[in-house]
mmCIF file of C-alpha atoms in Angstrom:
data_model
loop_
_atom_site.group_PDB
_atom_site.id
_atom_site.type_symbol
_atom_site.label_atom_id
_atom_site.label_comp_id
_atom_site.label_asym_id
_atom_site.label_seq_id
_atom_site.Cartn_x
_atom_site.Cartn_y
_atom_site.Cartn_z
ATOM 1 C CA MET D 642 -32.871 -58.841 31.692
ATOM 2 C CA ASP D 643 -35.068 -59.319 28.669
ATOM 3 C CA ALA D 644 -35.705 -57.007 25.651
ATOM 4 C CA VAL D 645 -38.771 -55.562 26.879
ATOM 5 C CA ARG D 646 -37.291 -54.470 30.277
ATOM 6 C CA ARG D 647 -34.344 -52.854 28.490
ATOM 7 C CA LEU D 648 -36.727 -50.937 26.224
ATOM 8 C CA LEU D 649 -38.737 -50.131 29.038
ATOM 9 C CA PHE D 650 -35.631 -48.427 30.578
ATOM 10 C CA LEU D 651 -35.129 -46.633 27.199
ATOM 11 C CA THR D 652 -38.504 -45.409 27.167
ATOM 12 C CA SER D 653 -38.589 -44.396 30.594
ATOM 13 C CA ALA D 654 -35.827 -42.187 30.470
ATOM 14 C CA ILE D 655 -36.946 -40.570 26.926
ATOM 15 C CA VAL D 656 -40.352 -39.381 28.703
ATOM 16 C CA PHE D 657 -38.381 -38.512 32.110
ATOM 17 C CA PHE D 658 -36.281 -36.541 29.940
ATOM 18 C CA ASP D 659 -39.046 -34.725 27.965
ATOM 19 C CA THR D 660 -41.141 -34.131 30.846
ATOM 20 C CA LEU D 661 -38.375 -32.651 32.588
ATOM 21 C CA PHE D 662 -37.496 -29.839 30.130
ATOM 22 C CA PHE D 663 -41.396 -28.724 29.777
ATOM 23 C CA THR D 664 -42.002 -28.315 33.381
ATOM 24 C CA ALA D 665 -38.571 -26.720 33.786
ATOM 25 C CA LEU D 666 -39.805 -23.502 32.791
ATOM 26 C CA THR D 667 -42.294 -22.987 35.247
ATOM 27 C CA PRO D 668 -40.013 -21.452 37.862
ATOM 28 C CA LEU D 669 -38.066 -19.540 35.224
ATOM 29 C CA LEU D 670 -40.888 -17.646 34.049
ATOM 30 C CA PRO D 671 -40.626 -14.731 36.264
ATOM 31 C CA HIS D 672 -36.896 -14.500 35.480
ATOM 32 C CA TYR D 673 -37.845 -14.272 31.409
ATOM 33 C CA ALA D 674 -40.970 -11.863 32.404
ATOM 34 C CA ARG D 675 -38.517 -9.440 34.204
ATOM 35 C CA SER D 676 -35.370 -9.838 32.094
ATOM 36 C CA LEU D 677 -37.118 -9.442 28.704
ATOM 37 C CA GLY D 678 -40.170 -7.569 29.691
ATOM 38 C CA LEU D 679 -42.577 -10.077 28.413
ATOM 39 C CA GLY D 680 -45.482 -9.623 31.027
ATOM 40 C CA LYS D 681 -48.175 -12.117 31.647
ATOM 41 C CA ALA D 682 -49.143 -12.058 27.767
ATOM 42 C CA GLY D 683 -45.563 -12.671 26.825
ATOM 43 C CA ALA D 684 -44.896 -15.283 29.202
ATOM 44 C CA GLY D 685 -48.208 -17.229 28.186
ATOM 45 C CA VAL D 686 -46.881 -17.136 24.491
ATOM 46 C CA LEU D 687 -43.431 -18.750 25.458
ATOM 47 C CA ALA D 688 -45.233 -21.243 27.639
ATOM 48 C CA ALA D 689 -47.682 -22.003 24.847
ATOM 49 C CA SER D 690 -45.108 -22.439 22.292
ATOM 50 C CA TYR D 691 -44.291 -25.891 23.296
ATOM 51 C CA PRO D 692 -47.727 -27.508 23.109
ATOM 52 C CA ALA D 693 -48.689 -25.309 19.861
ATOM 53 C CA GLY D 694 -45.468 -27.521 18.327
ATOM 54 C CA CYS D 695 -46.855 -30.896 19.823
ATOM 55 C CA LEU D 696 -50.289 -30.125 18.289
ATOM 56 C CA ILE D 697 -48.846 -29.543 14.908
ATOM 57 C CA SER D 698 -46.677 -32.703 14.890
ATOM 58 C CA ALA D 699 -49.444 -35.024 16.648
ATOM 59 C CA ILE D 700 -50.811 -36.509 13.418
ATOM 60 C CA PRO D 701 -47.328 -36.737 11.359
ATOM 61 C CA SER D 702 -45.654 -38.169 14.459
ATOM 62 C CA GLY D 703 -48.323 -41.127 14.476
ATOM 63 C CA SER D 704 -48.320 -41.447 10.641
ATOM 64 C CA VAL D 705 -44.128 -41.617 10.810
ATOM 65 C CA ALA D 706 -44.380 -43.973 13.615
ATOM 66 C CA THR D 707 -46.729 -46.605 12.074
ATOM 67 C CA ARG D 708 -45.296 -46.455 8.475
ATOM 68 C CA LEU D 709 -41.440 -45.963 9.136
ATOM 69 C CA GLY D 710 -41.191 -47.595 12.604
ATOM 70 C CA ALA D 711 -40.725 -46.275 16.043
ATOM 71 C CA LYS D 712 -36.963 -46.497 16.084
ATOM 72 C CA PRO D 713 -36.032 -43.931 13.478
ATOM 73 C CA THR D 714 -38.973 -41.454 14.758
ATOM 74 C CA VAL D 715 -37.600 -41.621 18.266
ATOM 75 C CA ILE D 716 -33.834 -41.096 17.082
ATOM 76 C CA ALA D 717 -34.925 -37.914 14.814
ATOM 77 C CA GLY D 718 -37.195 -36.479 17.771
ATOM 78 C CA LEU D 719 -34.612 -36.829 20.390
ATOM 79 C CA THR D 720 -31.856 -35.055 17.999
ATOM 80 C CA VAL D 721 -34.146 -32.002 17.175
ATOM 81 C CA VAL D 722 -35.011 -32.186 20.929
ATOM 82 C CA ALA D 723 -31.370 -31.900 21.610
ATOM 83 C CA CYS D 724 -30.603 -29.166 19.294
ATOM 84 C CA CYS D 725 -33.743 -27.246 20.518
ATOM 85 C CA THR D 726 -32.433 -27.630 24.201
ATOM 86 C CA VAL D 727 -29.064 -25.865 23.488
ATOM 87 C CA LEU D 728 -30.732 -23.184 21.442
ATOM 88 C CA PHE D 729 -33.294 -22.412 24.421
ATOM 89 C CA GLY D 730 -30.511 -22.023 26.651
ATOM 90 C CA ILE D 731 -28.382 -19.761 24.662
ATOM 91 C CA ALA D 732 -31.302 -17.738 23.263
ATOM 92 C CA THR D 733 -31.418 -13.876 24.454
ATOM 93 C CA THR D 734 -34.703 -12.468 22.749
ATOM 94 C CA PRO D 735 -38.351 -13.278 22.995
ATOM 95 C CA TRP D 736 -38.653 -14.520 19.430
ATOM 96 C CA GLU D 737 -35.603 -17.007 19.947
ATOM 97 C CA LEU D 738 -36.960 -18.451 22.962
ATOM 98 C CA ASP D 739 -40.465 -18.681 21.304
ATOM 99 C CA VAL D 740 -39.219 -20.291 18.230
ATOM 100 C CA ALA D 741 -36.746 -22.829 20.230
ATOM 101 C CA ARG D 742 -39.757 -23.934 22.514
ATOM 102 C CA PHE D 743 -42.139 -24.492 19.730
ATOM 103 C CA ALA D 744 -39.536 -26.250 17.803
ATOM 104 C CA GLN D 745 -38.744 -28.499 20.757
ATOM 105 C CA GLY D 746 -42.667 -29.224 21.215
ATOM 106 C CA PHE D 747 -42.855 -30.349 17.668
ATOM 107 C CA ALA D 748 -39.915 -32.838 18.189
ATOM 108 C CA SER D 749 -41.175 -33.831 21.308
ATOM 109 C CA ALA D 750 -44.347 -35.327 19.936
ATOM 110 C CA PHE D 751 -42.281 -37.765 17.567
ATOM 111 C CA THR D 752 -40.086 -39.039 20.830
ATOM 112 C CA TRP D 753 -43.397 -39.604 22.724
ATOM 113 C CA THR D 754 -45.280 -41.359 20.080
ATOM 114 C CA GLY D 755 -42.065 -43.159 18.780
ATOM 115 C CA ALA D 756 -40.882 -44.239 22.138
ATOM 116 C CA LEU D 757 -44.694 -45.716 23.277
ATOM 117 C CA THR D 758 -45.342 -47.300 20.059
ATOM 118 C CA TRP D 759 -41.815 -49.018 20.076
ATOM 119 C CA LEU D 760 -42.751 -50.236 23.714
ATOM 120 C CA VAL D 761 -46.055 -51.417 22.950
ATOM 121 C CA ALA D 762 -45.029 -53.492 19.666
ATOM 122 C CA ALA D 763 -42.273 -55.319 21.825
ATOM 123 C CA THR D 764 -44.538 -56.064 24.991
ATOM 124 C CA PRO D 765 -46.593 -59.213 24.935
ATOM 125 C CA VAL D 766 -50.532 -57.958 25.367
ATOM 126 C CA SER D 767 -50.513 -59.731 28.708
ATOM 127 C CA ARG D 768 -48.163 -57.330 30.198
ATOM 128 C CA ARG D 769 -48.707 -54.001 28.433
ATOM 129 C CA GLY D 770 -50.866 -52.392 31.196
ATOM 130 C CA GLN D 771 -48.288 -52.843 33.720
ATOM 131 C CA THR D 772 -45.432 -51.706 31.208
ATOM 132 C CA ILE D 773 -47.363 -48.638 29.981
ATOM 133 C CA GLY D 774 -48.019 -47.785 33.595
ATOM 134 C CA ASN D 775 -44.498 -47.788 34.406
ATOM 135 C CA ALA D 776 -43.516 -45.472 31.429
ATOM 136 C CA PHE D 777 -46.178 -43.183 32.216
ATOM 137 C CA ALA D 778 -44.660 -43.107 36.139
ATOM 138 C CA ALA D 779 -41.469 -42.009 34.575
ATOM 139 C CA ALA D 780 -43.250 -38.941 32.981
ATOM 140 C CA SER D 781 -44.767 -38.085 36.226
ATOM 141 C CA ALA D 782 -41.024 -38.551 38.017
ATOM 142 C CA GLY D 783 -39.988 -35.727 35.095
ATOM 143 C CA ALA D 784 -42.982 -33.580 36.039
ATOM 144 C CA LEU D 785 -41.704 -33.785 39.796
ATOM 145 C CA PHE D 786 -38.076 -32.831 38.921
ATOM 146 C CA GLY D 787 -38.737 -30.480 36.156
ATOM 147 C CA PRO D 788 -39.160 -27.541 38.495
ATOM 148 C CA VAL D 789 -35.914 -28.567 40.439
ATOM 149 C CA LEU D 790 -34.050 -28.257 37.031
ATOM 150 C CA GLY D 791 -35.478 -24.641 36.563
ATOM 151 C CA ALA D 792 -34.662 -23.832 40.088
ATOM 152 C CA ILE D 793 -30.889 -25.193 39.219
ATOM 153 C CA ALA D 794 -30.618 -23.239 36.103
ATOM 154 C CA SER D 795 -31.458 -20.033 37.831
ATOM 155 C CA GLN D 796 -28.562 -20.589 40.154
ATOM 156 C CA ALA D 797 -26.201 -22.032 37.909
ATOM 157 C CA GLY D 798 -27.031 -20.536 34.603
ATOM 158 C CA VAL D 799 -29.706 -21.211 32.416
ATOM 159 C CA ARG D 800 -27.008 -21.636 29.413
ATOM 160 C CA ALA D 801 -25.083 -24.001 31.003
ATOM 161 C CA THR D 802 -27.845 -26.244 32.405
ATOM 162 C CA PHE D 803 -29.450 -26.401 29.186
ATOM 163 C CA VAL D 804 -26.384 -27.371 27.210
ATOM 164 C CA VAL D 805 -26.118 -30.398 29.625
ATOM 165 C CA VAL D 806 -29.390 -31.543 29.481
ATOM 166 C CA GLY D 807 -29.271 -31.256 25.418
ATOM 167 C CA ILE D 808 -26.086 -33.252 25.447
ATOM 168 C CA GLY D 809 -28.238 -35.800 27.726
ATOM 169 C CA SER D 810 -30.889 -35.961 24.954
ATOM 170 C CA LEU D 811 -28.162 -36.870 22.505
ATOM 171 C CA GLY D 812 -26.876 -39.687 24.496
ATOM 172 C CA LEU D 813 -30.709 -40.944 24.457
ATOM 173 C CA ALA D 814 -30.495 -40.664 20.774
ATOM 174 C CA LEU D 815 -27.465 -42.719 20.874
ATOM 175 C CA TRP D 816 -28.868 -45.260 22.947
ATOM 176 C CA ALA D 817 -31.826 -45.508 20.897
ATOM 177 C CA LEU D 818 -29.677 -46.172 18.107
ATOM 178 C CA LEU D 819 -27.809 -49.170 19.557
ATOM 179 C CA SER D 820 -31.228 -50.740 20.668
ATOM 180 C CA HIS D 821 -32.749 -53.582 18.742
ATOM 181 C CA ALA D 822 -35.375 -52.550 16.030
ATOM 182 C CA GLU D 823 -39.099 -53.299 16.166
ATOM 183 C CA ARG D 824 -40.953 -54.551 13.107
ATOM 184 C CA PRO D 825 -43.099 -51.483 12.429
ATOM 185 C CA GLU D 826 -46.946 -51.517 12.813
ATOM 186 C CA ALA D 827 -49.232 -52.471 9.898
ATOM 187 C CA GLY D 828 -49.602 -48.590 8.362
ATOM 188 C CA GLN D 829 -53.030 -47.054 8.832
ATOM 189 C CA PRO D 830 -54.088 -44.203 6.891
ATOM 190 C CA ALA D 831 -55.040 -40.847 8.798
ATOM 191 C CA SER D 832 -58.732 -41.384 7.926
ATOM 192 C CA VAL D 833 -58.814 -44.076 10.606
ATOM 193 C CA LEU D 834 -57.949 -41.563 13.192
ATOM 194 C CA LEU D 835 -60.349 -39.157 12.065
ATOM 195 C CA ARG D 836 -63.358 -41.365 11.799
ATOM 196 C CA ALA D 837 -62.190 -42.279 15.677
ATOM 197 C CA MET D 838 -62.372 -38.589 16.624
ATOM 198 C CA ARG D 839 -66.096 -38.662 15.759
ATOM 199 C CA THR D 840 -66.665 -41.199 18.166
ATOM 200 C CA ARG D 841 -68.426 -40.836 21.852
ATOM 201 C CA GLY D 842 -65.486 -42.466 23.764
ATOM 202 C CA VAL D 843 -62.624 -40.701 21.905
ATOM 203 C CA LEU D 844 -64.368 -37.204 22.233
ATOM 204 C CA LEU D 845 -65.380 -37.612 25.820
ATOM 205 C CA GLY D 846 -61.734 -38.930 26.520
ATOM 206 C CA CYS D 847 -60.063 -36.049 24.348
ATOM 207 C CA TRP D 848 -62.137 -33.296 26.365
ATOM 208 C CA PHE D 849 -60.934 -34.441 29.940
ATOM 209 C CA VAL D 850 -57.324 -34.312 28.832
ATOM 210 C CA THR D 851 -57.899 -30.861 26.975
ATOM 211 C CA LEU D 852 -59.684 -29.589 30.319
ATOM 212 C CA ALA D 853 -56.642 -30.965 32.366
ATOM 213 C CA ALA D 854 -54.186 -29.389 30.128
ATOM 214 C CA LEU D 855 -56.234 -26.153 29.802
ATOM 215 C CA CYS D 856 -56.340 -25.588 33.959
ATOM 216 C CA PHE D 857 -52.527 -26.686 33.684
ATOM 217 C CA GLY D 858 -51.568 -23.961 31.277
ATOM 218 C CA THR D 859 -53.682 -21.451 32.808
ATOM 219 C CA LEU D 860 -52.029 -22.403 36.236
ATOM 220 C CA GLY D 861 -48.404 -22.738 34.912
ATOM 221 C CA VAL D 862 -48.343 -18.998 33.972
ATOM 222 C CA LEU D 863 -50.401 -17.175 36.222
ATOM 223 C CA ALA D 864 -49.064 -18.894 39.463
ATOM 224 C CA PRO D 865 -45.252 -18.432 39.078
ATOM 225 C CA LEU D 866 -46.080 -14.850 38.110
ATOM 226 C CA TRP D 867 -48.378 -14.295 41.315
ATOM 227 C CA LEU D 868 -46.109 -16.230 43.506
ATOM 228 C CA SER D 869 -42.708 -14.074 42.237
ATOM 229 C CA ALA D 870 -45.153 -10.768 42.637
ATOM 230 C CA ILE D 871 -45.574 -11.409 46.328
ATOM 231 C CA GLY D 872 -41.811 -12.173 47.029
ATOM 232 C CA VAL D 873 -41.621 -16.007 46.567
ATOM 233 C CA GLY D 874 -38.081 -16.954 45.008
ATOM 234 C CA THR D 875 -37.284 -19.424 42.245
ATOM 235 C CA VAL D 876 -36.236 -21.811 44.225
ATOM 236 C CA ALA D 877 -39.377 -21.526 46.599
ATOM 237 C CA ILE D 878 -41.455 -21.522 43.359
ATOM 238 C CA GLY D 879 -39.884 -24.702 42.075
ATOM 239 C CA ALA D 880 -40.282 -26.531 45.429
ATOM 240 C CA THR D 881 -44.135 -25.438 45.394
ATOM 241 C CA PHE D 882 -44.669 -27.190 41.930
ATOM 242 C CA LEU D 883 -42.526 -30.000 43.120
ATOM 243 C CA ALA D 884 -44.920 -30.433 46.006
ATOM 244 C CA GLY D 885 -47.720 -30.226 43.528
ATOM 245 C CA ALA D 886 -46.440 -32.812 41.130
ATOM 246 C CA ALA D 887 -45.724 -35.316 43.973
ATOM 247 C CA GLY D 888 -49.500 -34.715 45.167
ATOM 248 C CA GLU D 889 -50.502 -35.305 41.588
ATOM 249 C CA THR D 890 -48.689 -38.405 41.055
ATOM 250 C CA GLY D 891 -49.850 -39.886 44.359
ATOM 251 C CA ILE D 892 -53.543 -39.113 43.905
ATOM 252 C CA ASN D 893 -53.254 -40.620 40.356
ATOM 253 C CA LEU D 894 -52.251 -44.059 41.530
ATOM 254 C CA VAL D 895 -55.234 -43.839 43.534
ATOM 255 C CA ILE D 896 -57.629 -42.849 40.992
ATOM 256 C CA GLY D 897 -56.461 -45.526 38.560
ATOM 257 C CA ARG D 898 -57.371 -48.238 41.035
ATOM 258 C CA ILE D 899 -60.786 -46.587 41.651
ATOM 259 C CA ALA D 900 -61.537 -46.341 37.869
ATOM 260 C CA ASP D 901 -60.300 -50.006 37.366
ATOM 261 C CA ARG D 902 -62.878 -51.090 39.909
ATOM 262 C CA HIS D 903 -65.895 -48.527 39.397
ATOM 263 C CA GLY D 904 -65.303 -47.087 36.121
ATOM 264 C CA ALA D 905 -63.865 -43.651 34.867
ATOM 265 C CA LEU D 906 -66.968 -41.357 35.679
ATOM 266 C CA LEU D 907 -66.933 -41.501 39.213
ATOM 267 C CA PRO D 908 -63.287 -40.292 39.540
ATOM 268 C CA LEU D 909 -63.910 -37.741 36.780
ATOM 269 C CA ARG D 910 -67.079 -36.445 38.844
ATOM 270 C CA VAL D 911 -64.566 -35.907 41.742
ATOM 271 C CA SER D 912 -62.047 -34.187 39.913
ATOM 272 C CA LEU D 913 -64.778 -31.766 38.452
ATOM 273 C CA VAL D 914 -65.859 -30.808 41.735
ATOM 274 C CA GLY D 915 -62.056 -30.431 43.072
ATOM 275 C CA ALA D 916 -61.197 -28.115 40.193
ATOM 276 C CA LEU D 917 -64.206 -26.097 40.122
ATOM 277 C CA LEU D 918 -63.536 -25.458 43.828
ATOM 278 C CA VAL D 919 -60.039 -24.771 43.756
ATOM 279 C CA SER D 920 -60.569 -22.508 40.569
ATOM 280 C CA LEU D 921 -62.947 -20.425 42.763
ATOM 281 C CA LEU D 922 -60.483 -19.871 45.336
ATOM 282 C CA LEU D 923 -57.655 -19.218 42.875
ATOM 283 C CA ALA D 924 -59.945 -16.401 41.830
ATOM 284 C CA ILE D 925 -59.829 -14.410 45.216
ATOM 285 C CA PRO D 926 -56.733 -11.981 45.160
ATOM 286 C CA ALA D 927 -56.354 -11.699 48.806
ATOM 287 C CA HIS D 928 -54.367 -14.071 50.023
ATOM 288 C CA THR D 929 -51.104 -14.662 52.357
ATOM 289 C CA THR D 930 -47.915 -16.096 51.081
ATOM 290 C CA ALA D 931 -48.848 -19.302 52.706
ATOM 291 C CA VAL D 932 -52.197 -19.509 51.534
ATOM 292 C CA VAL D 933 -51.083 -18.930 47.802
ATOM 293 C CA VAL D 934 -48.569 -21.480 48.040
ATOM 294 C CA VAL D 935 -51.025 -24.326 49.654
ATOM 295 C CA LEU D 936 -53.565 -23.437 46.763
ATOM 296 C CA VAL D 937 -51.344 -23.940 43.870
ATOM 297 C CA ILE D 938 -50.202 -27.108 45.678
ATOM 298 C CA ILE D 939 -53.939 -28.081 45.809
ATOM 299 C CA ALA D 940 -54.646 -26.999 42.214
ATOM 300 C CA CYS D 941 -51.808 -29.247 40.869
ATOM 301 C CA VAL D 942 -53.349 -32.086 42.501
ATOM 302 C CA ALA D 943 -56.993 -31.179 41.362
ATOM 303 C CA PHE D 944 -56.219 -30.404 37.838
ATOM 304 C CA GLY D 945 -54.136 -33.614 37.672
ATOM 305 C CA MET D 946 -56.994 -36.030 38.700
ATOM 306 C CA PHE D 947 -58.075 -35.669 35.201
ATOM 307 C CA PHE D 948 -55.660 -37.052 33.194
ATOM 308 C CA THR D 949 -55.741 -40.773 34.422
ATOM 309 C CA PRO D 950 -59.540 -41.160 33.705
ATOM 310 C CA GLY D 951 -59.409 -39.221 30.759
ATOM 311 C CA MET D 952 -56.548 -40.979 28.950
ATOM 312 C CA THR D 953 -58.286 -44.514 30.219
ATOM 313 C CA VAL D 954 -61.497 -43.497 28.565
ATOM 314 C CA LEU D 955 -59.885 -42.137 25.178
ATOM 315 C CA MET D 956 -57.335 -45.339 24.971
ATOM 316 C CA HIS D 957 -60.505 -47.662 25.160
ATOM 317 C CA GLY D 958 -62.548 -45.622 22.672
ATOM 318 C CA GLY D 959 -59.350 -45.572 20.397
ATOM 319 C CA ASP D 960 -59.220 -49.528 20.792
ATOM 320 C CA ALA D 961 -62.972 -49.871 20.177
ATOM 321 C CA ALA D 962 -62.417 -47.740 16.926
ATOM 322 C CA GLY D 963 -59.690 -50.134 15.668
ATOM 323 C CA VAL D 964 -56.904 -47.100 15.958
ATOM 324 C CA GLY D 965 -53.473 -48.473 16.238
ATOM 325 C CA PHE D 966 -51.435 -47.439 19.202
ATOM 326 C CA GLY D 967 -49.025 -44.883 17.426
ATOM 327 C CA TYR D 968 -52.435 -42.980 16.445
ATOM 328 C CA SER D 969 -53.841 -43.500 19.985
ATOM 329 C CA VAL D 970 -50.736 -41.798 21.301
ATOM 330 C CA ALA D 971 -51.115 -38.856 18.578
ATOM 331 C CA LEU D 972 -54.735 -38.780 20.148
ATOM 332 C CA VAL D 973 -53.461 -37.705 23.252
ATOM 333 C CA ASN D 974 -51.210 -35.373 21.732
ATOM 334 C CA MET D 975 -53.778 -33.887 19.951
ATOM 335 C CA ALA D 976 -56.024 -33.328 22.964
ATOM 336 C CA TRP D 977 -53.275 -32.224 25.547
ATOM 337 C CA ALA D 978 -51.554 -29.783 23.197
ATOM 338 C CA PRO D 979 -54.604 -27.107 22.445
ATOM 339 C CA GLY D 980 -55.662 -27.069 25.944
ATOM 340 C CA GLN D 981 -52.223 -26.561 27.278
ATOM 341 C CA ALA D 982 -51.504 -23.794 24.469
ATOM 342 C CA LEU D 983 -54.579 -22.082 25.055
ATOM 343 C CA GLY D 984 -54.604 -21.897 28.708
ATOM 344 C CA ALA D 985 -51.025 -20.414 28.605
ATOM 345 C CA ALA D 986 -51.335 -17.794 25.942
ATOM 346 C CA GLY D 987 -55.284 -17.372 26.372
ATOM 347 C CA GLY D 988 -55.075 -17.577 30.334
ATOM 348 C CA GLY D 989 -51.920 -15.035 30.237
ATOM 349 C CA ALA D 990 -53.252 -12.591 27.580
ATOM 350 C CA LEU D 991 -56.760 -12.497 29.699
ATOM 351 C CA ALA D 992 -55.031 -11.987 33.019
ATOM 352 C CA HIS D 993 -52.877 -9.209 31.412
ATOM 353 C CA LEU D 994 -56.139 -7.168 30.039
ATOM 354 C CA THR D 995 -58.198 -7.981 33.333
ATOM 355 C CA SER D 996 -56.814 -9.691 36.584
ATOM 356 C CA ASN D 997 -55.863 -13.184 37.551
ATOM 357 C CA ALA D 998 -59.442 -13.768 38.926
ATOM 358 C CA VAL D 999 -61.031 -13.565 35.358
ATOM 359 C CA PRO D 1000 -59.039 -16.713 33.664
ATOM 360 C CA TYR D 1001 -59.778 -18.697 36.803
ATOM 361 C CA LEU D 1002 -63.483 -18.178 37.141
ATOM 362 C CA LEU D 1003 -63.930 -19.014 33.506
ATOM 363 C CA LEU D 1004 -62.111 -22.261 34.756
ATOM 364 C CA ALA D 1005 -64.481 -22.572 36.962
ATOM 365 C CA GLY D 1006 -67.342 -22.160 34.773
ATOM 366 C CA VAL D 1007 -66.188 -24.490 32.080
ATOM 367 C CA CYS D 1008 -65.793 -27.222 34.884
ATOM 368 C CA ALA D 1009 -69.564 -26.493 36.264
ATOM 369 C CA LEU D 1010 -70.697 -27.205 32.603
ATOM 370 C CA THR D 1011 -68.790 -30.152 32.168
ATOM 371 C CA LEU D 1012 -70.061 -31.751 35.342
ATOM 372 C CA ALA D 1013 -73.519 -30.650 34.373
ATOM 373 C CA GLY D 1014 -73.190 -32.604 31.124
ATOM 374 C CA LEU D 1015 -71.381 -35.311 32.630
ATOM 375 C CA TRP D 1016 -74.683 -35.841 35.074
ATOM 376 C CA ARG D 1017 -76.906 -35.526 32.192
ATOM 377 C CA ARG D 1018 -75.009 -38.106 30.153
ATOM 378 C CA SER D 1019 -75.080 -40.370 33.239
ATOM 379 C CA THR D 1020 -78.851 -39.883 33.541
ATOM 380 C CA VAL D 1021 -79.640 -40.408 30.063
ATOM 381 C CA SER D 1022 -77.879 -43.844 30.098
ATOM 382 C CA MET D 1023 -79.642 -44.984 33.006
ATOM 383 C CA MET D 1024 -82.746 -44.124 31.530
ATOM 384 C CA ARG D 1025 -81.749 -45.947 28.381
ATOM 385 C CA SER D 1026 -80.954 -49.302 30.578
ATOM 386 C CA ALA D 1027 -84.033 -48.893 32.364
ATOM 387 C CA ARG D 1028 -86.089 -48.768 29.277
ATOM 388 C CA VAL D 1029 -84.242 -51.855 27.683
ATOM 389 C CA SER D 1030 -84.767 -53.791 31.007
ATOM 390 C CA SER D 1031 -88.423 -53.122 31.098
ATOM 391 C CA ALA D 1032 -88.739 -54.034 27.037
ATOM 392 C CA GLN D 1033 -86.945 -57.253 28.001
ATOM 393 C CA SER D 1034 -89.056 -57.853 31.031
ATOM 394 C CA LEU D 1035 -92.263 -57.455 28.660
ATOM 395 C CA ARG D 1036 -90.780 -59.917 25.997
ATOM 396 C CA THR D 1037 -90.300 -62.415 28.680
ATOM 397 C CA THR D 1038 -93.874 -61.854 30.140
ATOM 398 C CA GLY D 1039 -95.316 -62.058 26.499
ATOM 399 C CA ALA D 1040 -93.278 -65.467 25.952
ATOM 400 C CA ASP D 1041 -94.752 -66.944 29.068
#
């Protein structure tokens, strides 16, 4: 087994564990809302604590990975993640849960940035696309089994389950410690990242990653509470999101091939139409239990369709702007975290003050405006291309 393959296994295990813990909260939200009296707003704050921590550490994680090396970045992140996971399991008050979740998100940005930077630095350019794709497949697998972990925790006990997960994270830190270290990337100042964030490709990619996170943040808070309110148990809630994550993983494999052949704009338009329609359906309160379950699964698929083409546009934009991979991963974290936090906390608070319909209608409106802007951008690009072709034709005719 070559060094790249061994490192791929390590990276895959890291992102799997990270995503596993993040999505494990989904079926447990009704439990915390009932036992601690959180309500929709409090549940939204708890769900938003993780991405809020990730947002704050996005740029520092990229800077540490590029200057000190990916290996120490990974080890530090995994050690803190392990401690915070155990603290989350034994927490008994809302503020303890919020702080543990925030710190876990803060450390998670270091594990993601460090692991992916480490993997890319060790991978030949000809194999990077496939290797990165395999690593993200592991993250999707973590999203698949996270709700299952939450369901297990509801039956076996939250404390025992998360203590075991924390020990697993320490095991990954030991694995990373014993792995071969790579040479750090040439350090880049943060100004390179700031300049890249002003380019059109990076901004467009960041917006679609943010939009996907905004939709998922809202759904991840409101849907479990809605399902619990109509009598769906924790295990069934976990199974619902498991089915949704499986559909999301499958559709993104198809979208990735479509984006390679026809560009990212086509799947982005299809994604926007799907997200718009399902948001409108979620805003209708009168549904049977079976219909609600099916809608949540469809919403997971529709909202997840943004990620692959959005990240493709973002990564290409970062490459064009000369951003190193450590900062490119930081860009993904910076785009994802505010959308996830705003969707969870804002969507929960808004639903608490009004109803579930209002946040879903706002999501539908944002999708409609984005779709209109994307069509306008495509039309303007076509007109510019036509003008350039016409000018070239006139120059050719004049030369003749």
